[in-house]
PDB file of C-alpha atoms in Angstrom:
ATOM      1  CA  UNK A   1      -9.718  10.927 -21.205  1.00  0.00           C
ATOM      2  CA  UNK A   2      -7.669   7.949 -20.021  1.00  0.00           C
ATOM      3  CA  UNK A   3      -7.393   7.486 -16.083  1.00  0.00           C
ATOM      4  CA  UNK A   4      -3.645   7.817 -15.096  1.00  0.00           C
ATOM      5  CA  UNK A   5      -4.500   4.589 -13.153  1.00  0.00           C
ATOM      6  CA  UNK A   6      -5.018   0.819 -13.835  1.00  0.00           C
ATOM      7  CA  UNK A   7      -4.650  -2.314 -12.426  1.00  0.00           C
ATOM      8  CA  UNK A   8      -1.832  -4.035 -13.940  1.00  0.00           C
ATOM      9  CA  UNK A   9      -0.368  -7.770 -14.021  1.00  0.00           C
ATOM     10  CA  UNK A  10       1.664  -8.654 -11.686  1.00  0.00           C
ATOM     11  CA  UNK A  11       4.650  -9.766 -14.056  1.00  0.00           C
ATOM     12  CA  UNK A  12       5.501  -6.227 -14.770  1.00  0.00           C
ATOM     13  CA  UNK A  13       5.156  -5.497 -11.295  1.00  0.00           C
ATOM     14  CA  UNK A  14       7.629  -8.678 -10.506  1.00  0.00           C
ATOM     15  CA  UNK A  15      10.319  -7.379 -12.956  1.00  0.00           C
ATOM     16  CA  UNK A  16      10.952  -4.555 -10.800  1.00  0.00           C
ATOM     17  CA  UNK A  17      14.513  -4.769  -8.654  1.00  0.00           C
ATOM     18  CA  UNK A  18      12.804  -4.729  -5.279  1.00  0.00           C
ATOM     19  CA  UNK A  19      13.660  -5.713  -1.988  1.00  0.00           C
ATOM     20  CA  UNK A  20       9.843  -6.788  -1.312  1.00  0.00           C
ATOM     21  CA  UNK A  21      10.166  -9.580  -3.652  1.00  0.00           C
ATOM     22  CA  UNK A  22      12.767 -11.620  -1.931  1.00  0.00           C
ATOM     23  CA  UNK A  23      11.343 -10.514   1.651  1.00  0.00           C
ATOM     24  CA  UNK A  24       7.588 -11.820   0.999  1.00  0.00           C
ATOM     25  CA  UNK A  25       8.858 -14.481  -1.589  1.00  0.00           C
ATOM     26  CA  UNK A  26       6.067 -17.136   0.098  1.00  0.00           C
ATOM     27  CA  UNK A  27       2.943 -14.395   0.450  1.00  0.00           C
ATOM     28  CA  UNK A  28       0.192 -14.636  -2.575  1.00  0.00           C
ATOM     29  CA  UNK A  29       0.446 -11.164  -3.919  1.00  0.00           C
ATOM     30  CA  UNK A  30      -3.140  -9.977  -4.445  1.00  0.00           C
ATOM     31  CA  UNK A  31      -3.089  -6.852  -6.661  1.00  0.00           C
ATOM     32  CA  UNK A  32      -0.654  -4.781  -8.459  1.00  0.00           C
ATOM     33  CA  UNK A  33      -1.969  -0.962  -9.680  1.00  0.00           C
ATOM     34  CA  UNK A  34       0.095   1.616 -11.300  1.00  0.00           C
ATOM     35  CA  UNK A  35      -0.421   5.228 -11.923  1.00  0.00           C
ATOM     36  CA  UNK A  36       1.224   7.703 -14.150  1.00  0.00           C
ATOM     37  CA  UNK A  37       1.963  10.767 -12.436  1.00  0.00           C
ATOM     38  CA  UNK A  38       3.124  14.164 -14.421  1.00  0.00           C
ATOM     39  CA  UNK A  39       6.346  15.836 -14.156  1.00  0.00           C
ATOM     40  CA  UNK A  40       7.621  15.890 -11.015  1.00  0.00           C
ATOM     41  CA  UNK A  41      11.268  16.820 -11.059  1.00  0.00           C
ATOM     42  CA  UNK A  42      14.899  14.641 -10.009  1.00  0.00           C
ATOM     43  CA  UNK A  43      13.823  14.883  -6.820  1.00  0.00           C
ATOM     44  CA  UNK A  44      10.896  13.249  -5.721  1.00  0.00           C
ATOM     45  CA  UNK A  45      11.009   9.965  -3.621  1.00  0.00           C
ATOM     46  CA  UNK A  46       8.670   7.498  -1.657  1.00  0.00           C
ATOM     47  CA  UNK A  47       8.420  10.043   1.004  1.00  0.00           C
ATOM     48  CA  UNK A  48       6.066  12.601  -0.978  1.00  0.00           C
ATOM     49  CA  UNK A  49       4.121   9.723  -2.118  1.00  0.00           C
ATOM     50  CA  UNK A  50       4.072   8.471   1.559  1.00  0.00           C
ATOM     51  CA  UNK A  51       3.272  12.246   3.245  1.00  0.00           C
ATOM     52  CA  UNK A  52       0.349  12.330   0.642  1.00  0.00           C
ATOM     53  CA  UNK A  53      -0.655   9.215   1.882  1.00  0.00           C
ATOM     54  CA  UNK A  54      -0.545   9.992   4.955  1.00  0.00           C
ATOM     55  CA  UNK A  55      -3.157  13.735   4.333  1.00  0.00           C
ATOM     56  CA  UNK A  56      -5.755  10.999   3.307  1.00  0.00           C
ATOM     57  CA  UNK A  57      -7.900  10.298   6.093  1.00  0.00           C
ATOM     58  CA  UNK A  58      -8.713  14.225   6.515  1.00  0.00           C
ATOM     59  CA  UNK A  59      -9.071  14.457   2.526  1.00  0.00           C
ATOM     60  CA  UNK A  60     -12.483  14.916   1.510  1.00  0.00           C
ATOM     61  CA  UNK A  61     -12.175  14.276  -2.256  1.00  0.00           C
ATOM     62  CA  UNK A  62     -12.517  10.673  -1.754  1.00  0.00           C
ATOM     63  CA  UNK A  63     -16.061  10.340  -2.160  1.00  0.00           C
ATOM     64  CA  UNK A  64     -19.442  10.347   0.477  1.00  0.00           C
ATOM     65  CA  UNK A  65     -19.460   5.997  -0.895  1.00  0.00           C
ATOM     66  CA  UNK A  66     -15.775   5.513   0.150  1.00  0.00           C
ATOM     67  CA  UNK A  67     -15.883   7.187   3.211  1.00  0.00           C
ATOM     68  CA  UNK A  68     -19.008   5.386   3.838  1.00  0.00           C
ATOM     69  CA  UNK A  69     -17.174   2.435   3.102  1.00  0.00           C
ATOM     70  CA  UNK A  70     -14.398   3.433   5.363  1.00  0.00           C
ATOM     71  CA  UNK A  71     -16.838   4.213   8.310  1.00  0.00           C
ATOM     72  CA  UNK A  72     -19.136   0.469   7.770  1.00  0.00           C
ATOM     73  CA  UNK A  73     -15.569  -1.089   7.802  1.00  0.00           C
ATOM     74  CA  UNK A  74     -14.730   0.496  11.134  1.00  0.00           C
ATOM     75  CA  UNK A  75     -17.810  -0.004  12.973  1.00  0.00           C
ATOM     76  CA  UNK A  76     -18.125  -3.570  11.803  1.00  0.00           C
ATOM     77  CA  UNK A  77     -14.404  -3.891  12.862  1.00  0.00           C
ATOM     78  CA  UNK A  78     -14.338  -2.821  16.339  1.00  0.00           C
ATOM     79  CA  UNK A  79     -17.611  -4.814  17.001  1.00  0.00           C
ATOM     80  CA  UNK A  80     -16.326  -7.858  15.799  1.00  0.00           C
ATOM     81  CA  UNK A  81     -13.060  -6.690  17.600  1.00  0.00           C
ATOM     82  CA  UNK A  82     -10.969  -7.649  14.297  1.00  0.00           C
ATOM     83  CA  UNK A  83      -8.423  -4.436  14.178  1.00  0.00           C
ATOM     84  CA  UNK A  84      -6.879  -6.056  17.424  1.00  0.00           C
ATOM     85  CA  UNK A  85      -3.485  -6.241  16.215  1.00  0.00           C
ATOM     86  CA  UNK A  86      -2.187  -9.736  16.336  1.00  0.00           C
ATOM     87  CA  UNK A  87       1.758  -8.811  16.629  1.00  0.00           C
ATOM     88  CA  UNK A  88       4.132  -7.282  19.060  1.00  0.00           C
ATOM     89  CA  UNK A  89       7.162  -5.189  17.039  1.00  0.00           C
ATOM     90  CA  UNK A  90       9.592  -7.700  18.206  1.00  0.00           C
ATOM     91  CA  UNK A  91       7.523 -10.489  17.246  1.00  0.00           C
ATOM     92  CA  UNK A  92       6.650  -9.306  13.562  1.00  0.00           C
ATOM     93  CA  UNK A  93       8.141 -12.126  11.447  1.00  0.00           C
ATOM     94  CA  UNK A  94       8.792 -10.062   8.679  1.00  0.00           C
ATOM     95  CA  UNK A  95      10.252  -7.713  10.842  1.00  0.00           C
ATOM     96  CA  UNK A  96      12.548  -9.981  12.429  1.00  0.00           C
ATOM     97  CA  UNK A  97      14.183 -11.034   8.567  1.00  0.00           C
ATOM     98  CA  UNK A  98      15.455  -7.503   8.249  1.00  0.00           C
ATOM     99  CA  UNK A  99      18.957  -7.456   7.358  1.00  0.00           C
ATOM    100  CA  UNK A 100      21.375  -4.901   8.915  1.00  0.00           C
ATOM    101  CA  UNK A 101      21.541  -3.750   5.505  1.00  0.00           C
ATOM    102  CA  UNK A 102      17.655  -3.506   5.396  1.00  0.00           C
ATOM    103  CA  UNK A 103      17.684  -1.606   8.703  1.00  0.00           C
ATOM    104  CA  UNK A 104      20.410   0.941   7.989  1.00  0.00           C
ATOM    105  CA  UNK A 105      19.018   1.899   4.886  1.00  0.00           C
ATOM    106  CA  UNK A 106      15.419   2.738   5.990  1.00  0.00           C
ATOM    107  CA  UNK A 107      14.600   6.370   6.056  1.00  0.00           C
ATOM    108  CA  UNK A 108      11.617   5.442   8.469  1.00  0.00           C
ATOM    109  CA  UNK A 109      12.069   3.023  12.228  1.00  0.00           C
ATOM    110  CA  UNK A 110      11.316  -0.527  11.051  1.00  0.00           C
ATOM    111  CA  UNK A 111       8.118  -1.193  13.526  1.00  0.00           C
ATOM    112  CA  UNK A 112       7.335   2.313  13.168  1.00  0.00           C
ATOM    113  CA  UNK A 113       3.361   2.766  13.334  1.00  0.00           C
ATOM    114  CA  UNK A 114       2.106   4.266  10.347  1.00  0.00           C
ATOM    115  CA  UNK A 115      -1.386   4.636  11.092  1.00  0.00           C
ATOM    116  CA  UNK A 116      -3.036   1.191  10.633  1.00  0.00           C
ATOM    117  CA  UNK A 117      -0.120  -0.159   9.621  1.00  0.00           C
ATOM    118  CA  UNK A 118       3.553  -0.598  10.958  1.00  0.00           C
ATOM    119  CA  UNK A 119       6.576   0.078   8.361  1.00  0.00           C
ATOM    120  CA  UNK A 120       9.227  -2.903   7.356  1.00  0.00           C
ATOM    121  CA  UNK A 121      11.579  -0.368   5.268  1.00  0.00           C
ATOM    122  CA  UNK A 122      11.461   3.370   3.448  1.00  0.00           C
ATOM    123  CA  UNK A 123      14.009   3.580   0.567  1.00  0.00           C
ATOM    124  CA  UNK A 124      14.217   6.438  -1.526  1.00  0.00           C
ATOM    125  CA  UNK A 125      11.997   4.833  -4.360  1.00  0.00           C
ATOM    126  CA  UNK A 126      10.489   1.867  -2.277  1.00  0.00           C
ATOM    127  CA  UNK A 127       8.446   1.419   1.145  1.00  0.00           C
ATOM    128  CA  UNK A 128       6.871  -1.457   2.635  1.00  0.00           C
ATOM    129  CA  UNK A 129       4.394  -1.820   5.461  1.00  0.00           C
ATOM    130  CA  UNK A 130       2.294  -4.586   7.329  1.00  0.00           C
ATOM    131  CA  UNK A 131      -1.330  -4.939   8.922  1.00  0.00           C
ATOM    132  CA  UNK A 132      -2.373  -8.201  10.772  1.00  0.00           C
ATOM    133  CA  UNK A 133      -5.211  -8.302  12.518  1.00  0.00           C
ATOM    134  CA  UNK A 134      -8.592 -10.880  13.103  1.00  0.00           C
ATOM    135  CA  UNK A 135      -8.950 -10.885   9.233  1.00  0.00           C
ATOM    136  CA  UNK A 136      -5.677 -10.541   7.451  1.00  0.00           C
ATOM    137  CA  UNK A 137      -2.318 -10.583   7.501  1.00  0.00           C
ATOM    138  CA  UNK A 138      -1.623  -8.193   4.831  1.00  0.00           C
ATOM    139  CA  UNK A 139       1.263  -5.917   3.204  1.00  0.00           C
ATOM    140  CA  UNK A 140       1.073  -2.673   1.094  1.00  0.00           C
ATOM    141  CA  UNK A 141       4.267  -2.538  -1.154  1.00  0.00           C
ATOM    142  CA  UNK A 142       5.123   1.134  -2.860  1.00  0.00           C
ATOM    143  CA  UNK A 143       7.645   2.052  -5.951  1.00  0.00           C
ATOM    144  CA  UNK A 144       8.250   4.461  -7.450  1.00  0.00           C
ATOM    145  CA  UNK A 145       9.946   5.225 -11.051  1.00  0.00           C
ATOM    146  CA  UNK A 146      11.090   7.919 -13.279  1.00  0.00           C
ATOM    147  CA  UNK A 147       9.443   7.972 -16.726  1.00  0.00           C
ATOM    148  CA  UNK A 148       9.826  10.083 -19.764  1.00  0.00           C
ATOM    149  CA  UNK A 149       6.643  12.120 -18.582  1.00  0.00           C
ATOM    150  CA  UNK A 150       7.275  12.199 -14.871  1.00  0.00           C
ATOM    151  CA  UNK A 151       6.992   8.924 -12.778  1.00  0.00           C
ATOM    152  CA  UNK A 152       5.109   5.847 -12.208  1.00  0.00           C
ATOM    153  CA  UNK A 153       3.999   4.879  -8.634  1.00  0.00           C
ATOM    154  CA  UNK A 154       3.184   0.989  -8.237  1.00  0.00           C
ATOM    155  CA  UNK A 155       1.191  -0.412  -5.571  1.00  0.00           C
ATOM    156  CA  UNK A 156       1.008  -3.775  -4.906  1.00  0.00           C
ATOM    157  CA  UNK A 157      -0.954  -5.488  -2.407  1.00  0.00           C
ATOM    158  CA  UNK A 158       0.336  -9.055  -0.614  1.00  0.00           C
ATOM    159  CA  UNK A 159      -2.349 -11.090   1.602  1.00  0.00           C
ATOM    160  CA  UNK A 160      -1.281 -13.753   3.858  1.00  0.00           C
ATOM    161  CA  UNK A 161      -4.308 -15.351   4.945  1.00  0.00           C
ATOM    162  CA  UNK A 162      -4.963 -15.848   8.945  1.00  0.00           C
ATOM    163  CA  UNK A 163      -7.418 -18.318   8.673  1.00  0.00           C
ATOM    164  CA  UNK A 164     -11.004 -19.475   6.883  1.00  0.00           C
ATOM    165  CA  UNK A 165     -12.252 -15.891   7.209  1.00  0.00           C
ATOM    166  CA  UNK A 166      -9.396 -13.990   5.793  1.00  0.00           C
ATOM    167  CA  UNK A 167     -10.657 -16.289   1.832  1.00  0.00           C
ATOM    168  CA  UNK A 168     -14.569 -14.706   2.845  1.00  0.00           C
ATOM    169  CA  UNK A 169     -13.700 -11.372   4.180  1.00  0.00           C
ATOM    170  CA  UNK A 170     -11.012 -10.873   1.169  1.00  0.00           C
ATOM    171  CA  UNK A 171     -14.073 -12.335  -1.584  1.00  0.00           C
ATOM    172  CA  UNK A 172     -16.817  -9.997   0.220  1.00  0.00           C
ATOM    173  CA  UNK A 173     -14.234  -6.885  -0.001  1.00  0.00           C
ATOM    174  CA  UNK A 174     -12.840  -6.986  -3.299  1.00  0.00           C
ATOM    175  CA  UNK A 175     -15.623  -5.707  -5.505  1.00  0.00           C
ATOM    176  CA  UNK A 176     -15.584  -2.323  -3.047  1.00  0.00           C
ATOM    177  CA  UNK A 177     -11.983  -2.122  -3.024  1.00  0.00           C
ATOM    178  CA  UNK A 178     -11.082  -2.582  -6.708  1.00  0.00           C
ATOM    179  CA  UNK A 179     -14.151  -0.453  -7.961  1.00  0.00           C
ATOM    180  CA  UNK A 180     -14.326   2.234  -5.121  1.00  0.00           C
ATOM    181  CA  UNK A 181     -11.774   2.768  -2.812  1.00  0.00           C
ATOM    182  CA  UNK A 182      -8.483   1.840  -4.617  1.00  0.00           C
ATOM    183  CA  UNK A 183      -9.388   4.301  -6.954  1.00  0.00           C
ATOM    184  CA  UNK A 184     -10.107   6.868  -5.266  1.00  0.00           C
ATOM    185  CA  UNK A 185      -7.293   6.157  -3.413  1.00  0.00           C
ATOM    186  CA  UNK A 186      -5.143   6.823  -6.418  1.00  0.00           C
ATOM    187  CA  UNK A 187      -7.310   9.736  -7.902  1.00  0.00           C
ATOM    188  CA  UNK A 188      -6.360  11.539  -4.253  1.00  0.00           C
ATOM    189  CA  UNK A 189      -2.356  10.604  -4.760  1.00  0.00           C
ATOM    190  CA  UNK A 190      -2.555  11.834  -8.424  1.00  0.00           C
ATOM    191  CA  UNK A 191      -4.770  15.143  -8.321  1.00  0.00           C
ATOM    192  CA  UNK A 192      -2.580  15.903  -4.748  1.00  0.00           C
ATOM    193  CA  UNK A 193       0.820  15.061  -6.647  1.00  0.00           C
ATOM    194  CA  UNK A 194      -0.638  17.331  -9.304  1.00  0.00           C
ATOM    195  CA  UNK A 195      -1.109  20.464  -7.690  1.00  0.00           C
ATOM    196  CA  UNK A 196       2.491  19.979  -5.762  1.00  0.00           C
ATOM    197  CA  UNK A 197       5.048  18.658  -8.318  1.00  0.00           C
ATOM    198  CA  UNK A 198       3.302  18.622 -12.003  1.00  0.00           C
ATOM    199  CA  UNK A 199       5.280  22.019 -12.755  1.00  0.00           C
ATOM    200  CA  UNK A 200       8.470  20.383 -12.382  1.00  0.00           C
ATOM    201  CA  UNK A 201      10.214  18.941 -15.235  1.00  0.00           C
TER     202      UNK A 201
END
């Protein structure tokens, strides 16, 4: 059976009409993944993907090696003190470019904290969120589109490097992220979209 989720190149992640491209026009975007979720109805938005998101960290369908992964990141980071966030709200650059427009539109506070990381926008079929801290300065980019089957959720992933360690840290991480937790990651959002929306056509 084909996995409803792959990484993808960026280009077809690029041709999408998003406000995230013109906002982090100068950050290296790092990875693009999409998944192909069933059904789903008219109504779905970024907000189910984002309250599905936000069950994860009480989920235990993730794996005993991710949350492993999860826990070795979290000890190593507050020894090494590097999930000190670097940024005040008001000092946020990318918080700061927010138009009007941006502002008025978001369905979520821009600064709002969203568990490790604080939201730039929520549109109905786009969010966008930043993390800086000792290692990275880092964005996690969501969209989400209607297909013939149901919808597609991108997720793209921008790094803005702080320094030397943000090339070794991002190097020693991949390998984990892209075979472990990013899937299982998107495993959780599918089988969890799944047994809420797939009986909606």
């Amino acid at each position: 059976m084909t996995r409803a989720w792959s990484r993808v190149e960026s280009d077809e992640y690029r041709h999408l009409p998003l406000r995230a491209h013109t906002l982090l026009v100068e950050v290296p975007l790092h990875d693009v993944w999409r998944l192909e979720l069933p059904n789903g109805g008219a109504d779905r938005s970024i907000e189910d993907i984002r309250a599905i998101l936000q069950r994860l960290p009480a989920s235990t369908g993730l794996g005993p090696a991710v949350r492993a992964l999860f826990w070795l990141r979290k000890s190593i980071g507050v020894a090494f003190r590097w999930d000190t966030e670097r940024f005040e709200e008001y000092s946020s650059p990318y918080l700061n470019r927010l138009t009007a427009e941006d502002r008025g539109e978001s369905l979520a506070a821009p600064g709002t904290i969203d568990g490790p990381f604080r939201v730039l926008y929520v549109r109905d079929n786009e969010a966008l969120s930043e993390i800086r801290n000792a290692t990275v300065h880092a964005f996690s980019a969501l969209a989400l589109r209607r297909t013939d089957a149901g919808h597609r959720l991108y997720w793209a992933i921008y790094v803005q490097p702080v320094g030397l360690i943000s090339h070794l840290y991002m190097a020693a991480i991949d390998p984990f992220r892209r075979l472990l937790v990013y899937p299982a990651i998107l495993r959780h959002i599918y089988e969890s979209w799944s047994a809420a929306y797939a009986a909606e056509e």
